[in-house]
Coordinates of C-alpha atoms and ligand atoms in Angstrom, one line a residue:
M1 CA 0.0 0.0 0.0
P2 CA 1.5 3.4 -0.9
R3 CA 2.4 5.6 2.1
R4 CA 0.0 8.4 2.8
R5 CA 1.3 11.9 2.6
P6 CA 1.9 13.7 6.0
K7 CA -0.9 16.1 6.8
T8 CA -0.7 18.9 9.4
L9 CA -3.9 20.1 11.1
Q10 CA -4.1 23.2 13.1
G11 CA -6.0 23.3 16.4
I12 CA -5.7 25.1 19.7
D13 CA -2.7 24.7 22.0
A14 CA -4.4 23.3 25.1
S15 CA -1.6 21.8 27.1
P16 CA 2.2 22.1 26.3
G17 CA 4.4 19.2 25.3
I18 CA 5.1 17.0 22.2
H19 CA 4.3 13.4 21.8
V20 CA 4.6 10.9 18.9
G21 CA 2.4 7.9 19.2
L22 CA -0.3 5.7 17.8
V23 CA -3.9 6.8 17.6
H24 CA -6.5 5.3 19.9
L25 CA -9.9 6.4 18.6
V26 CA -12.6 7.1 21.1
D27 CA -15.9 7.0 19.2
R28 CA -18.8 8.6 21.0
R29 CA -21.0 8.9 18.1
R30 CA -24.5 10.1 18.8
M31 CA -26.8 7.3 20.1
Q32 CA -30.0 6.7 18.2
I33 CA -32.8 7.4 20.6
P34 CA -36.2 5.8 19.7
K35 CA -39.3 7.7 20.6
V36 CA -41.9 5.4 22.2
H37 CA -45.3 6.3 23.4
I38 CA -46.1 5.0 26.9
P39 CA -49.7 4.1 27.8
D40 CA -51.0 6.2 30.7
E41 CA -50.8 3.3 33.1
G42 CA -47.1 2.8 32.3
V43 CA -46.0 6.4 33.0
E44 CA -45.2 6.0 36.7
A45 CA -43.2 2.8 36.0
E46 CA -41.3 4.7 33.3
I47 CA -40.5 7.5 35.7
E48 CA -39.3 4.9 38.2
R49 CA -37.1 3.3 35.5
F50 CA -35.6 6.8 34.9
R51 CA -35.0 7.5 38.6
H52 CA -33.3 4.2 38.9
A53 CA -31.0 5.0 35.9
V54 CA -30.1 8.3 37.5
E55 CA -29.2 6.7 40.8
E56 CA -27.2 4.0 39.0
S57 CA -25.4 6.6 37.0
I58 CA -24.6 8.6 40.2
Q59 CA -23.2 5.4 41.7
Q60 CA -21.0 4.8 38.6
M61 CA -19.7 8.4 38.9
E62 CA -19.0 8.0 42.6
L63 CA -16.9 4.9 41.8
V64 CA -15.0 6.9 39.2
R65 CA -14.4 9.6 41.8
E66 CA -13.2 7.1 44.4
K67 CA -10.8 5.6 41.9
V68 CA -9.4 9.1 41.2
V69 CA -9.1 10.0 44.9
H70 CA -7.7 6.7 46.1
G71 CA -5.7 5.9 43.0
G72 CA -3.7 9.1 43.6
G73 CA -4.9 10.4 40.2
K74 CA -4.2 14.0 39.4
E75 CA -7.5 14.6 37.6
P76 CA -9.6 17.4 39.0
V77 CA -12.1 15.7 41.3
A78 CA -14.2 18.8 41.2
I79 CA -15.3 18.3 37.6
I80 CA -16.5 14.8 38.5
D81 CA -18.3 16.3 41.5
A82 CA -19.9 18.8 39.3
H83 CA -21.2 16.0 37.1
I84 CA -22.7 14.2 40.1
M85 CA -24.3 17.6 41.1
I86 CA -25.8 17.9 37.6
M87 CA -27.2 14.4 37.9
R88 CA -29.0 15.5 41.0
D89 CA -30.1 18.8 39.5
R90 CA -33.8 19.5 39.5
M91 CA -33.8 21.1 36.1
L92 CA -32.5 17.9 34.6
V93 CA -34.3 15.2 36.6
E94 CA -37.6 16.9 37.2
G95 CA -37.5 18.3 33.6
A96 CA -37.2 14.8 32.1
E97 CA -39.9 13.4 34.4
R98 CA -42.2 16.3 33.4
I99 CA -41.7 15.4 29.7
V100 CA -42.4 11.7 30.3
R101 CA -45.7 12.7 32.1
S102 CA -46.9 15.4 29.8
E103 CA -46.0 13.7 26.5
A104 CA -46.4 10.1 27.6
V105 CA -43.0 9.2 26.1
N106 CA -40.1 6.9 27.0
A107 CA -37.5 8.2 29.4
E108 CA -34.7 8.1 26.8
W109 CA -36.6 10.5 24.6
A110 CA -37.5 12.8 27.5
L111 CA -33.9 12.9 28.6
Q112 CA -32.7 13.8 25.2
K113 CA -35.2 16.6 25.0
I114 CA -34.4 18.1 28.4
V115 CA -30.6 17.9 27.7
A116 CA -31.2 19.9 24.4
E117 CA -33.2 22.5 26.4
I118 CA -30.5 23.0 29.0
R119 CA -27.9 23.1 26.2
Q120 CA -29.8 26.1 24.8
V121 CA -29.4 27.9 28.1
F122 CA -25.7 27.4 28.0
D123 CA -25.5 28.3 24.3
A124 CA -26.8 31.7 25.1
I125 CA -23.9 32.3 27.5
E126 CA -21.0 34.2 26.0
D127 CA -18.3 33.4 28.5
D128 CA -16.0 30.6 27.0
Y129 CA -15.6 28.9 30.3
F130 CA -19.3 28.7 31.0
R131 CA -20.2 27.8 27.4
E132 CA -17.8 24.9 27.7
R133 CA -20.0 23.7 30.6
R134 CA -22.8 22.7 28.2
S135 CA -20.6 19.7 27.4
D136 CA -20.9 18.8 31.1
V137 CA -24.6 18.5 30.7
E138 CA -24.2 16.5 27.5
F139 CA -21.8 14.0 29.2
V140 CA -24.1 13.6 32.1
G141 CA -27.1 13.1 29.7
E142 CA -25.1 10.5 27.7
R143 CA -24.1 8.6 30.8
I144 CA -27.7 8.3 32.1
Q145 CA -28.8 7.5 28.5
R146 CA -26.4 4.6 28.3
T147 CA -27.5 3.3 31.7
L148 CA -31.1 3.5 30.5
M149 CA -30.3 1.6 27.4
G150 CA -28.1 -0.9 29.2
Q151 CA -25.0 0.1 27.3
D152 CA -21.5 0.2 28.8
S153 CA -20.5 3.8 29.7
E154 CA -16.7 3.2 29.9
V155 CA -14.6 4.0 26.9
I156 CA -12.4 1.2 25.7
P157 CA -8.8 1.7 26.8
P158 CA -6.0 1.5 24.2
K159 CA -4.2 -1.8 23.8
H160 CA -0.9 -0.1 23.0
E161 CA 1.3 1.9 25.3
R162 CA 1.6 5.7 25.3
A163 CA -1.3 6.1 23.0
V164 CA -2.8 9.3 21.6
V165 CA -6.5 9.5 22.3
V166 CA -8.4 11.1 19.5
A167 CA -12.1 11.9 20.2
R168 CA -14.8 14.3 19.4
D169 CA -14.8 15.4 23.1
L170 CA -13.8 13.7 26.3
S171 CA -15.6 13.8 29.6
P172 CA -13.5 14.0 32.8
A173 CA -14.7 10.5 33.7
D174 CA -13.5 9.3 30.3
T175 CA -10.1 10.9 30.9
A176 CA -9.9 9.6 34.4
G177 CA -10.5 6.1 33.1
L178 CA -8.0 6.5 30.3
S179 CA -5.2 8.3 32.1
R180 CA -4.2 5.3 34.1
K181 CA -4.1 3.2 31.0
G182 CA -1.0 4.7 29.5
V183 CA -2.5 7.6 27.5
A184 CA 0.2 10.1 26.6
A185 CA -1.6 12.8 24.7
L186 CA -5.1 14.0 23.9
V187 CA -6.6 15.4 20.7
T188 CA -10.2 16.5 20.3
E189 CA -12.3 17.9 17.6
V190 CA -14.1 20.4 19.8
G191 CA -13.3 22.4 22.9
G192 CA -11.3 25.5 23.8
K193 CA -8.6 26.5 26.2
T194 CA -11.0 26.4 29.1
G195 CA -12.7 23.1 28.3
H196 CA -12.3 19.8 30.2
T197 CA -9.8 18.3 27.9
A198 CA -7.5 21.3 28.4
I199 CA -8.0 21.5 32.1
V200 CA -7.5 17.8 32.6
A201 CA -4.6 17.5 30.3
R202 CA -2.8 20.4 32.1
A203 CA -3.5 18.7 35.4
L204 CA -2.1 15.4 34.1
E205 CA 0.8 17.3 32.4
I206 CA 0.3 15.6 29.1
P207 CA 0.2 17.4 25.7
A208 CA -3.1 18.2 24.2
V209 CA -4.5 19.9 21.1
V210 CA -8.2 20.7 21.0
G211 CA -10.5 22.1 18.4
V212 CA -9.0 20.2 15.5
E213 CA -11.8 20.3 13.1
G214 CA -12.4 17.2 11.0
I215 CA -9.7 15.0 12.6
L216 CA -12.0 12.1 13.2
A217 CA -12.7 11.7 9.5
R218 CA -9.0 11.6 8.7
V219 CA -7.5 9.2 11.2
G220 CA -7.8 5.6 12.0
S221 CA -6.8 3.6 15.0
R222 CA -3.1 2.9 15.3
D223 CA -2.2 5.6 12.8
R224 CA 1.0 7.4 13.7
I225 CA 0.5 11.0 14.9
I226 CA 2.6 13.8 16.2
V227 CA 0.8 15.9 18.9
D228 CA 2.4 19.3 19.3
G229 CA 0.8 21.0 22.3
Y230 CA 3.1 24.1 22.0
R231 CA 2.0 25.0 18.5
G232 CA -1.5 23.5 18.7
Q233 CA -0.8 21.3 15.7
V234 CA -1.1 17.6 14.9
V235 CA 0.7 15.8 12.1
L236 CA -1.0 12.7 10.6
D237 CA 1.2 10.1 9.0
P238 CA 4.4 12.0 9.6
S239 CA 7.6 11.1 7.8
E240 CA 10.6 9.7 9.7
Q241 CA 12.4 13.0 9.4
M242 CA 9.3 14.9 10.8
V243 CA 9.3 12.5 13.8
R244 CA 13.0 12.9 14.4
D245 CA 12.6 16.7 14.3
A246 CA 9.6 16.7 16.6
L247 CA 11.4 14.5 19.2
A248 CA 14.5 16.7 19.1
R249 CA 12.4 19.8 19.5
S250 CA 10.5 18.2 22.3
Q251 CA 13.6 17.3 24.2
G252 CA 15.0 20.8 23.8
L253 CA 11.9 22.5 24.9
R254 CA 11.3 20.1 27.8
S255 CA 14.7 20.6 29.3
R256 CA 14.4 24.4 28.9
A257 CA 11.0 24.3 30.6
A258 CA 12.2 22.0 33.4
K259 CA 15.1 24.4 34.1
I260 CA 12.7 27.3 34.3
A261 CA 10.3 25.3 36.5
S262 CA 13.2 24.5 38.9
E263 CA 13.3 28.2 39.9
R264 CA 9.8 28.1 41.3
A265 CA 10.9 28.4 44.9
L266 CA 13.2 31.3 44.2
P267 CA 12.0 34.8 45.1
A268 CA 10.2 36.8 42.3
R269 CA 12.7 39.6 42.7
T270 CA 14.3 41.7 39.9
T271 CA 18.0 42.0 39.6
D272 CA 17.8 45.4 41.1
G273 CA 15.8 44.2 44.1
H274 CA 12.1 44.9 43.4
S275 CA 9.7 42.2 44.5
V276 CA 6.3 41.2 43.2
R277 CA 3.9 38.5 44.5
L278 CA 3.1 35.9 41.9
S279 CA -0.2 34.2 42.4
A280 CA -2.6 31.8 40.7
N281 CA -6.1 32.2 39.4
I282 CA -8.3 29.1 39.9
E283 CA -11.8 28.0 39.2
M284 CA -12.0 24.8 41.2
A285 CA -10.8 24.0 44.6
D286 CA -8.6 21.1 43.5
E287 CA -6.5 23.3 41.2
V288 CA -4.8 24.5 44.4
E289 CA -2.4 21.6 44.2
S290 CA -1.2 22.5 40.8
A291 CA -1.0 26.2 41.7
L292 CA 1.4 25.3 44.5
R293 CA 3.3 23.0 42.2
Y294 CA 3.9 25.8 39.8
G295 CA 5.0 28.1 42.6
A296 CA 2.0 30.2 43.5
E297 CA 2.6 32.4 46.5
S298 CA -1.1 32.9 47.0
I299 CA -4.4 32.4 45.3
G300 CA -5.0 35.8 43.7
L301 CA -8.4 34.9 42.4
F302 CA -10.8 32.0 43.1
R303 CA -13.8 32.4 40.8
T304 CA -16.6 30.9 42.8
E305 CA -19.2 31.1 40.0
F306 CA -18.5 27.4 39.1
L307 CA -20.3 26.5 42.4
F308 CA -23.4 28.4 41.3
M309 CA -24.0 26.6 38.0
G310 CA -27.2 24.7 39.0
T311 CA -30.7 25.9 39.4
R312 CA -30.2 26.1 43.1
A313 CA -27.4 27.7 45.1
P314 CA -25.1 25.3 47.0
T315 CA -25.8 25.2 50.7
E316 CA -23.8 27.3 53.1
G317 CA -22.2 24.1 54.5
A318 CA -21.2 22.8 51.0
Q319 CA -19.7 26.2 50.2
R320 CA -17.9 26.3 53.4
K321 CA -16.2 23.0 52.7
V322 CA -15.0 24.2 49.3
Y323 CA -13.6 27.4 50.7
S324 CA -12.0 25.7 53.7
R325 CA -10.3 23.3 51.4
V326 CA -8.7 26.1 49.4
L327 CA -7.7 28.0 52.5
K328 CA -6.3 24.9 54.3
S329 CA -4.3 23.8 51.3
M330 CA -2.8 27.3 50.8
S331 CA -2.2 28.1 54.5
P332 CA -0.2 29.9 55.6
R333 CA -0.3 31.6 52.2
P334 CA -3.3 33.7 51.6
A335 CA -6.2 33.0 49.2
T336 CA -8.4 35.6 47.6
I337 CA -11.9 34.2 47.2
R338 CA -14.2 36.3 45.0
T339 CA -17.9 36.4 45.7
M340 CA -20.2 35.0 42.9
D341 CA -19.8 36.9 39.7
L342 CA -22.9 35.7 37.8
G343 CA -25.0 37.1 35.0
G344 CA -23.8 39.1 32.0
D345 CA -21.7 37.0 29.7
K346 CA -21.5 34.2 32.4
G347 CA -25.3 33.8 32.7
H348 CA -26.9 31.8 35.5
Q349 CA -29.9 29.6 36.0
M350 CA -30.6 30.4 39.6
F351 CA -32.5 33.6 39.7
G352 CA -34.6 33.3 36.6
M353 CA -33.0 35.1 33.7
E354 CA -34.8 38.1 32.3
H355 CA -34.0 38.9 28.7
E356 CA -31.4 41.8 28.6
A357 CA -30.6 43.7 25.5
N358 CA -27.1 44.4 26.9
P359 CA -26.2 41.7 29.4
A360 CA -22.6 43.0 29.9
L361 CA -24.2 46.3 31.1
G362 CA -27.1 44.6 32.9
L363 CA -28.0 42.9 36.1
R364 CA -24.8 41.1 36.7
S365 CA -22.1 40.4 39.3
I366 CA -22.3 42.4 42.5
R367 CA -25.6 44.0 41.3
L368 CA -27.2 40.5 41.1
S369 CA -25.7 39.6 44.5
L370 CA -27.1 42.7 46.1
R371 CA -30.5 41.9 44.5
H372 CA -30.5 38.4 46.0
Q373 CA -29.3 39.0 49.5
R374 CA -30.3 35.7 51.0
V375 CA -28.1 33.8 48.7
F376 CA -25.3 36.4 49.0
L377 CA -25.5 36.4 52.8
A378 CA -25.2 32.6 52.8
Q379 CA -22.0 32.9 50.7
L380 CA -20.6 35.5 53.0
R381 CA -21.3 33.4 56.1
A382 CA -19.7 30.4 54.4
L383 CA -16.6 32.5 53.6
L384 CA -16.4 33.8 57.2
R385 CA -16.8 30.3 58.7
A386 CA -14.1 29.0 56.4
S387 CA -11.8 31.9 57.4
V388 CA -10.6 30.0 60.5
D389 CA -8.9 27.5 58.2
G390 CA -6.4 29.9 56.6
Q391 CA -5.6 33.3 55.4
L392 CA -8.8 34.6 53.7
R393 CA -9.2 37.6 51.5
I394 CA -12.7 38.4 50.3
L395 CA -13.1 40.1 47.0
F396 CA -16.2 41.8 45.6
P397 CA -16.5 41.9 41.8
M398 CA -17.6 44.7 39.4
I399 CA -18.1 47.5 41.9
S400 CA -19.1 50.6 39.8
C401 CA -20.2 53.1 42.5
R402 CA -19.6 53.8 46.2
S403 CA -23.0 52.7 47.3
E404 CA -22.3 49.2 46.0
I405 CA -19.1 48.7 48.1
L406 CA -20.9 50.2 51.1
Q407 CA -23.8 47.8 50.8
A408 CA -21.5 44.8 50.2
M409 CA -19.5 45.8 53.4
E410 CA -22.7 46.2 55.3
L411 CA -23.9 42.7 54.3
L412 CA -20.6 41.3 55.3
E413 CA -21.1 42.9 58.7
E414 CA -24.6 41.5 58.8
A415 CA -23.1 38.0 58.1
R416 CA -20.7 38.5 61.0
R417 CA -23.5 39.5 63.3
Q418 CA -25.5 36.4 62.3
L419 CA -22.5 34.1 63.0
R420 CA -21.8 35.8 66.4
Q421 CA -25.4 35.2 67.4
K422 CA -25.0 31.5 66.6
G423 CA -21.7 31.4 68.4
Q424 CA -19.9 30.5 65.2
A425 CA -16.2 31.4 64.9
F426 CA -14.5 33.4 62.2
A427 CA -11.1 35.1 61.8
D428 CA -10.7 38.8 62.6
D429 CA -7.9 39.5 60.2
I430 CA -9.7 39.1 56.9
Q431 CA -8.7 41.5 54.2
V432 CA -11.6 42.8 52.1
G433 CA -11.0 44.1 48.6
M434 CA -12.8 45.1 45.5
M435 CA -12.3 44.5 41.8
I436 CA -11.6 47.4 39.6
E437 CA -13.0 46.4 36.3
V438 CA -15.3 49.3 35.4
P439 CA -13.9 52.6 34.2
S440 CA -16.0 54.5 36.7
A441 CA -14.3 52.6 39.6
A442 CA -10.9 53.3 38.0
F443 CA -11.5 57.0 37.8
M444 CA -12.7 57.0 41.4
S445 CA -10.0 54.8 42.8
A446 CA -8.8 57.4 45.3
M447 CA -12.2 57.4 46.9
F448 CA -12.6 53.6 46.8
A449 CA -9.1 53.2 48.3
K450 CA -10.5 54.6 51.6
E451 CA -13.1 51.8 51.8
V452 CA -11.1 48.6 51.1
D453 CA -7.9 46.9 52.1
Y454 CA -6.8 46.2 48.5
F455 CA -7.7 46.5 44.8
S456 CA -7.7 43.7 42.3
I457 CA -7.7 44.9 38.7
G458 CA -9.9 42.8 36.3
T459 CA -8.5 43.8 33.0
N460 CA -10.7 41.4 31.0
D461 CA -13.7 43.6 31.9
L462 CA -11.9 46.8 32.4
I463 CA -10.5 46.7 28.8
Q464 CA -13.9 45.7 27.3
Y465 CA -15.7 48.5 29.1
T466 CA -12.9 51.1 28.4
L467 CA -12.6 50.3 24.7
A468 CA -16.2 49.3 24.1
V469 CA -15.0 46.0 22.7
D470 CA -16.9 42.8 23.7
R471 CA -14.2 40.5 25.1
H472 CA -15.8 37.5 23.4
N473 CA -16.5 38.9 20.0
E474 CA -14.0 37.6 17.4
Q475 CA -15.1 40.3 15.0
V476 CA -13.8 43.1 17.1
A477 CA -10.9 41.2 18.7
Y478 CA -8.4 43.2 16.7
L479 CA -9.5 46.3 18.8
Y480 CA -9.0 44.5 22.2
N481 CA -5.5 45.9 23.1
P482 CA -4.3 45.8 26.7
L483 CA -1.6 48.3 25.6
H484 CA -4.2 50.9 24.5
I485 CA -3.0 54.2 25.9
S486 CA -6.3 54.8 27.7
V487 CA -6.0 51.4 29.4
L488 CA -2.4 52.2 30.5
R489 CA -3.5 55.5 31.9
L490 CA -6.3 53.9 33.9
L491 CA -3.9 51.3 35.2
K492 CA -1.5 53.9 36.3
L493 CA -4.2 55.9 38.0
I494 CA -5.4 52.9 39.9
V495 CA -2.0 51.9 41.1
D496 CA -0.9 55.4 42.0
D497 CA -4.2 56.1 43.9
A498 CA -3.9 52.8 45.8
H499 CA -0.4 53.4 46.8
A500 CA -1.1 57.0 47.8
A501 CA -3.7 55.7 50.2
G502 CA -1.4 53.0 51.5
I503 CA -3.2 49.9 50.1
W504 CA -1.9 47.2 47.8
V505 CA -2.9 46.4 44.2
S506 CA -3.2 43.1 42.4
M507 CA -4.0 42.3 38.7
C508 CA -5.9 39.2 38.0
G509 CA -7.2 39.6 34.4
E510 CA -5.6 37.7 31.5
M511 CA -3.3 40.6 30.9
A512 CA -1.5 39.5 34.1
G513 CA -0.8 36.1 32.8
D514 CA 0.7 37.1 29.4
P515 CA 4.4 37.4 30.0
L516 CA 4.6 39.9 27.2
F517 CA 3.1 42.6 29.4
L518 CA 5.3 41.8 32.4
P519 CA 7.6 44.9 32.1
I520 CA 4.6 47.2 32.0
L521 CA 3.1 45.6 35.1
L522 CA 6.5 45.9 36.9
G523 CA 6.9 49.5 35.6
L524 CA 3.4 50.5 36.9
G525 CA 4.2 49.0 40.3
L526 CA 1.7 46.3 40.8
D527 CA 2.2 44.5 44.1
E528 CA 0.7 41.1 43.0
I529 CA 0.1 39.6 39.6
S530 CA -2.3 36.6 39.5
M531 CA -2.5 34.2 36.5
N532 CA -3.1 30.8 35.1
P533 CA -0.8 28.5 37.1
L534 CA 1.1 27.2 34.0
A535 CA 2.4 30.7 33.3
L536 CA 3.9 31.2 36.8
P537 CA 7.3 29.6 36.2
F538 CA 7.9 31.6 33.1
V539 CA 6.8 34.9 34.6
R540 CA 8.9 34.2 37.7
H541 CA 11.9 33.5 35.5
M542 CA 11.4 36.7 33.6
V543 CA 11.0 38.8 36.8
R544 CA 14.2 37.4 38.0
H545 CA 16.0 38.4 34.8
S546 CA 14.4 41.9 34.6
K547 CA 15.5 45.2 36.0
V548 CA 12.7 47.3 37.4
S549 CA 14.5 50.5 36.4
D550 CA 14.3 49.3 32.7
A551 CA 10.7 48.4 33.1
R552 CA 9.9 51.8 34.5
R553 CA 11.7 53.5 31.7
L554 CA 9.9 51.5 29.1
T555 CA 6.5 52.1 30.8
R556 CA 7.2 55.9 30.9
S557 CA 8.2 56.0 27.3
V558 CA 5.3 53.8 26.1
M559 CA 2.8 56.0 27.8
K560 CA 4.0 58.9 25.8
L561 CA 3.5 57.2 22.5
G562 CA 0.8 58.4 20.1
D563 CA -1.2 55.3 19.4
S564 CA -1.8 51.8 20.5
Q565 CA 0.0 50.1 17.6
Q566 CA 3.1 51.9 18.5
T567 CA 2.8 50.9 22.2
S568 CA 2.4 47.2 21.1
R569 CA 5.4 47.4 18.8
A570 CA 7.6 49.1 21.5
V571 CA 6.8 46.4 24.1
R572 CA 7.3 43.5 21.6
E573 CA 10.6 44.9 20.5
F574 CA 11.7 45.4 24.1
M575 CA 10.8 41.8 25.1
A576 CA 12.3 40.3 21.9
E577 CA 15.6 42.1 22.8
Q578 CA 15.5 41.2 26.5
F579 CA 14.2 37.7 26.2
P580 CA 14.9 36.3 22.7
D581 CA 14.3 32.8 23.9
F582 CA 10.7 33.6 24.6
F583 CA 9.8 36.4 22.2
T584 CA 10.3 37.5 18.6
P585 CA 9.2 40.9 17.4
A586 CA 6.2 39.2 15.8
G587 CA 5.0 37.0 18.8
H588 CA 6.2 34.4 21.2
T589 CA 8.5 31.4 20.6
D590 CA 7.3 27.8 21.1
L591 CA 8.5 27.8 24.7
L592 CA 5.4 29.8 25.7
G593 CA 2.9 27.8 23.6
G594 CA 0.2 25.8 25.3
L595 CA 0.0 28.1 28.3
Ligands
LIG1 C1 -11.7 40.3 34.8 O1 -12.7 40.9 34.4 O2 -10.5 40.6 34.4 C2 -11.7 39.2 35.7 C3 -10.7 38.7 36.3 O3 -13.0 38.7 36.0 P1 -13.7 37.6 35.0 O4 -12.7 37.3 33.9 O5 -14.1 36.5 35.9 O6 -14.8 38.4 34.5
LIG2 MG1 -14.6 40.5 35.4

């Protein structure tokens, strides 16, 4: 048989690393669901059959969870917990039962219909992270469906060692099952940087490329494949020379990355003695372990929204457990936990969503929390109760005017009063801060600095609101420039006002995790920068090889430039000269790929 020509496919770099191996196809093609009418007298039995299948599926997931926990697996248990939570969610279970009753149809059909309805809710959400969560609902639906239909839910593990799993999408349970079976890399057709496959692959520290359109139609089991998680590429049927080149590149990059990672315990101090705290952003409690592994000095942002995905808020006790876990694992280092930042592009299912013409400017974040005080107070009590387990910092999101921070503070005081009444303990040294992510708050930072212990700058929103550029709209992405002069001026104002008032400032938006911007952040004088854990070793390395005096000079000169293209060019050229291993004037080198 003639040899096939090598073919390179481009996807998204989801987890760094290079691996050459044989394909193991995981085929999760859509199941054919028959629609069957149930006679009236059979409806209750059908519902019983459905409930039974849900219970059995929960038990299966608990088994998976146990294997992960006791098998010492590194997979994020929280995602599996979230799936169990979805299986118990009223919207799914009662929704399916309602359809069985009202349409007198079989449970499989009803389940398929309710999963499609819930998907639509998630489809309307614009935040990448939350949109990815619709696949959680699909995976849960599929597992219950397979139980109903008596099919095996487990994916078949590869027979060959160090295989490359290629799938349309992978559930965390799939990955948990596969990771102990010698899987060395993952490739999926769908998904983004914040999807499961990316999260799990980074936790397992294996290369992954996601969003490779059409790959399933092009590969067969045991085909040879190169997975390049730095460049987000896969090569099908590579030549021997391509394999040799890839392996050589892999070795070079791995040893460079390992050397950089070995500096993780060294102080983040410039050569001329300026220190900055390097912290991690996390979305799930069990990311704390990897944050520590990558050298996080604190958690700079724990986004608690993930806990509020269902139709009901988690109980105070359940929240307290999650917060305690983060605080205990980080202790004595601090952890900043942000109160729920729901609505807007992140959506929610809890409070009944009114249609909003402009969700980003609507009832979102702190505005929603202040509207639903019972839920907000429960979160504040849970946070306070957890504070005895570590060094808590509470963070309020999206404050846009003084009355909001005053109300939030008053509710925090109310939560304290309630706990005192019940005789429940909480720490008395909790720092309370606010996010600056709205231009009005940035302009008024001198006033706000009198009300809080620290600021955390959310550049993702601050940039979108300052430049009027939707952070999720690809069409206007070319305008989204963190180095826009107006953004730089706001950042300077915030930092200077904070310091003048004697409080510290963190930055936790994506801008903080892009090493390209490091000299500007050093030059502006941020006290903490908080980012995706994988970026930490690289940023630490660059801090240690920077001079704050150079960074200040660059920042001053960049702020005098006339337009934002010039600012970007100046920073790129500076970094390409200072760190040629990481940057070229046109972008970054492979070493920073997959972050
Ligand atoms: C931000 O806006 O920069 C931020 C950190 O908050 P989120 O990305 O969760 O909106
Ligand atoms: Mg924000």
